[in-house]
Tab-separated table of C-alpha atoms in Angstrom:
chain	number	residue	atom	x	y	z
N	1	MET	CA	19.415	-5.337	-12.150
N	2	ASN	CA	18.033	-2.011	-10.970
N	3	PRO	CA	20.306	0.368	-9.052
N	4	PRO	CA	19.545	0.637	-5.317
N	5	ILE	CA	17.071	3.314	-4.304
N	6	ARG	CA	18.795	6.205	-2.515
N	7	SER	CA	15.789	8.393	-1.704
N	8	VAL	CA	12.095	8.942	-2.305
N	9	CYS	CA	10.719	12.506	-2.174
N	10	TRP	CA	7.219	13.918	-2.339
N	11	GLU	CA	5.130	16.870	-1.216
N	12	ALA	CA	1.732	16.706	0.462
N	13	PRO	CA	-0.583	18.922	2.511
N	14	GLU	CA	-0.099	18.736	6.284
N	15	HIS	CA	-3.712	17.550	6.698
N	16	GLN	CA	-6.825	16.910	4.627
N	17	HIS	CA	-8.543	20.237	3.950
N	18	VAL	CA	-12.189	20.346	4.977
N	19	VAL	CA	-14.367	23.190	3.743
N	20	ARG	CA	-16.388	24.426	6.693
N	21	THR	CA	-19.858	25.862	6.396
N	22	ALA	CA	-21.234	28.758	8.419
N	23	ASP	CA	-23.061	26.179	10.552
N	24	TRP	CA	-19.725	24.777	11.759
N	25	TYR	CA	-18.630	28.217	12.973
N	26	TRP	CA	-21.974	28.795	14.699
N	27	ILE	CA	-21.819	25.420	16.469
N	28	VAL	CA	-18.237	25.979	17.651
N	29	GLY	CA	-19.072	29.516	18.808
N	30	ILE	CA	-22.234	28.520	20.689
N	31	PHE	CA	-20.619	25.459	22.276
N	32	GLY	CA	-17.539	27.437	23.332
N	33	SER	CA	-19.648	30.306	24.708
N	34	ALA	CA	-21.804	27.864	26.694
N	35	LEU	CA	-18.709	26.224	28.196
N	36	ALA	CA	-17.193	29.606	29.070
N	37	VAL	CA	-20.422	30.848	30.694
N	38	ALA	CA	-20.787	27.597	32.657
N	39	SER	CA	-17.201	27.905	33.818
N	40	ILE	CA	-17.766	31.486	34.975
N	41	ILE	CA	-21.020	30.531	36.745
N	42	PHE	CA	-19.157	27.813	38.662
N	43	GLY	CA	-16.619	30.400	39.783
N	44	ASN	CA	-13.719	29.560	37.483
N	45	VAL	CA	-13.293	32.814	35.530
N	46	LEU	CA	-9.748	32.028	34.374
N	47	PHE	CA	-10.872	28.743	32.783
N	48	GLY	CA	-13.729	30.623	31.066
N	49	ILE	CA	-11.242	33.085	29.566
N	50	ILE	CA	-9.019	30.202	28.407
N	51	ILE	CA	-12.032	28.547	26.728
N	52	ILE	CA	-12.889	31.786	24.900
N	53	LEU	CA	-9.286	32.144	23.710
N	54	ALA	CA	-9.186	28.483	22.608
N	55	VAL	CA	-12.431	28.812	20.637
N	56	THR	CA	-11.143	31.990	18.972
N	57	VAL	CA	-7.927	30.242	17.930
N	58	LEU	CA	-9.917	27.217	16.710
N	59	ILE	CA	-12.129	29.409	14.520
N	60	PHE	CA	-9.155	31.242	13.000
N	61	HIS	CA	-7.257	27.984	12.491
N	62	GLY	CA	-10.312	26.438	10.834
N	63	ASN	CA	-10.122	29.087	8.105
N	64	LYS	CA	-6.487	28.455	7.220
N	65	PRO	CA	-5.651	26.135	4.292
N	66	PRO	CA	-3.066	23.407	5.009
N	67	ARG	CA	0.612	24.032	4.257
N	68	ILE	CA	2.398	21.901	1.675
N	69	ILE	CA	5.204	19.947	3.373
N	70	PHE	CA	8.226	18.268	1.796
N	71	PHE	CA	8.757	14.614	2.769
N	72	GLU	CA	11.773	12.404	2.039
N	73	VAL	CA	12.798	8.883	2.918
N	74	SER	CA	16.496	8.444	2.187
N	75	VAL	CA	19.504	6.432	3.269
N	76	ARG	CA	20.072	9.029	6.037
N	77	GLY	CA	16.587	8.901	7.565
N	78	VAL	CA	13.093	10.309	7.245
N	79	ARG	CA	12.622	14.037	6.623
N	80	MET	CA	9.433	15.967	7.381
N	81	GLY	CA	9.823	19.573	6.318
N	82	ASP	CA	13.010	20.852	7.966
N	83	HIS	CA	13.303	18.055	10.523
N	84	LEU	CA	15.359	14.915	9.847
N	85	TYR	CA	14.695	11.752	11.869
N	86	PRO	CA	17.855	9.611	11.481
N	87	TYR	CA	17.346	5.834	11.551
N	88	PRO	CA	18.926	5.356	15.010
N	89	SER	CA	16.139	7.584	16.419
N	90	ILE	CA	13.372	5.476	14.820
N	91	GLU	CA	12.119	2.328	16.529
N	92	SER	CA	9.820	0.951	13.800
N	93	PHE	CA	7.551	1.790	10.865
N	94	TYR	CA	4.326	0.632	9.245
N	95	ILE	CA	2.680	1.439	5.914
N	96	ASP	CA	-1.099	1.649	6.284
N	97	GLU	CA	-2.618	1.251	2.830
N	98	ASP	CA	-6.191	0.919	4.138
N	99	SER	CA	-6.558	4.392	5.653
N	100	PRO	CA	-9.684	6.252	4.461
N	101	TYR	CA	-7.446	9.241	3.632
N	102	GLY	CA	-5.087	7.227	1.423
N	103	PRO	CA	-1.863	5.365	2.193
N	104	GLN	CA	0.048	6.575	5.249
N	105	LEU	CA	3.513	5.925	6.613
N	106	LEU	CA	3.483	5.560	10.404
N	107	ILE	CA	6.809	5.986	12.190
N	108	LYS	CA	7.435	5.245	15.867
N	109	PRO	CA	10.359	7.273	17.292
N	110	ASN	CA	12.635	5.867	20.023
N	111	LYS	CA	11.915	8.688	22.469
N	112	MET	CA	9.637	7.666	25.329
N	113	PHE	CA	7.098	10.515	25.146
N	114	SER	CA	7.332	11.169	21.421
N	115	GLN	CA	4.182	10.920	19.347
N	116	LEU	CA	3.673	8.668	16.348
N	117	LEU	CA	4.648	10.385	13.082
N	118	ILE	CA	2.027	10.048	10.343
N	119	LEU	CA	3.061	10.909	6.796
N	120	PRO	CA	0.708	10.845	3.796
N	121	LEU	CA	2.196	8.526	1.173
N	122	PRO	CA	1.589	8.723	-2.604
N	123	GLU	CA	0.413	5.469	-4.230
N	124	GLY	CA	3.439	5.271	-6.549
N	125	CYS	CA	5.990	5.499	-3.728
N	126	ILE	CA	4.770	2.701	-1.461
N	127	ASP	CA	7.096	-0.066	-2.709
N	128	ASP	CA	10.189	2.161	-2.835
N	129	VAL	CA	9.581	3.531	0.680
N	130	ASP	CA	8.958	0.006	1.992
N	131	THR	CA	12.214	-1.214	0.443
N	132	LEU	CA	14.255	1.685	1.861
N	133	LEU	CA	12.825	1.402	5.366
N	134	SER	CA	12.727	-2.398	5.690
N	135	GLU	CA	16.479	-2.553	5.016
N	136	ARG	CA	17.182	-0.214	7.951
N	137	ILE	CA	14.489	-0.503	10.634
N	138	PRO	CA	11.977	-3.193	11.664
N	139	GLU	CA	8.375	-3.135	10.525
N	140	GLU	CA	5.768	-3.310	13.304
N	141	HIS	CA	1.987	-3.142	12.990
N	142	LEU	CA	1.180	0.380	14.228
N	143	ARG	CA	-2.250	1.966	14.562
N	144	GLU	CA	-3.183	5.584	14.161
N	145	PRO	CA	-4.028	7.063	17.599
N	146	LEU	CA	-7.708	7.719	18.339
N	147	SER	CA	-6.970	11.397	18.997
N	148	HIS	CA	-5.540	11.766	15.487
N	149	ILE	CA	-8.542	10.004	13.934
N	150	VAL	CA	-10.941	12.316	15.791
N	151	LEU	CA	-8.993	15.440	14.772
N	152	GLU	CA	-8.955	14.295	11.122
N	153	TYR	CA	-12.705	13.700	11.297
N	154	LEU	CA	-13.184	17.232	12.632
N	155	GLY	CA	-10.988	18.601	9.850
N	156	PHE	CA	-7.740	19.331	11.674
């Protein structure tokens, strides 16, 4: 008989890195400039300034490679980087093995306005993570939010 699993640890990038071409930067710059000019023409200068700032941040963020984050599923809870989600604060989980970006662990927190947590999951850890979580919290079929799918498609 195998000893019970106490924890499963892995590291993964915070998102899939997409190499952007110069065309991407041109498109974002032209689109953002057009929105800002249209906003100013319609008399909303403050919104135009906010659009320019947002496009600038988007361009600088698009250059940055993803950070490597430490993940752990243990008998205490689920850890993402420095934040621990204890089991009483988790409503349910789901392991999506059919994601185009590889297996993902989806966790639904108990808090009313909290977003779904999506963790990349290595192939070799799926069974161990499923065993650890199914003993402590219920499994529920969860779907990745459309906003997250769109942001992944755009490379964020």
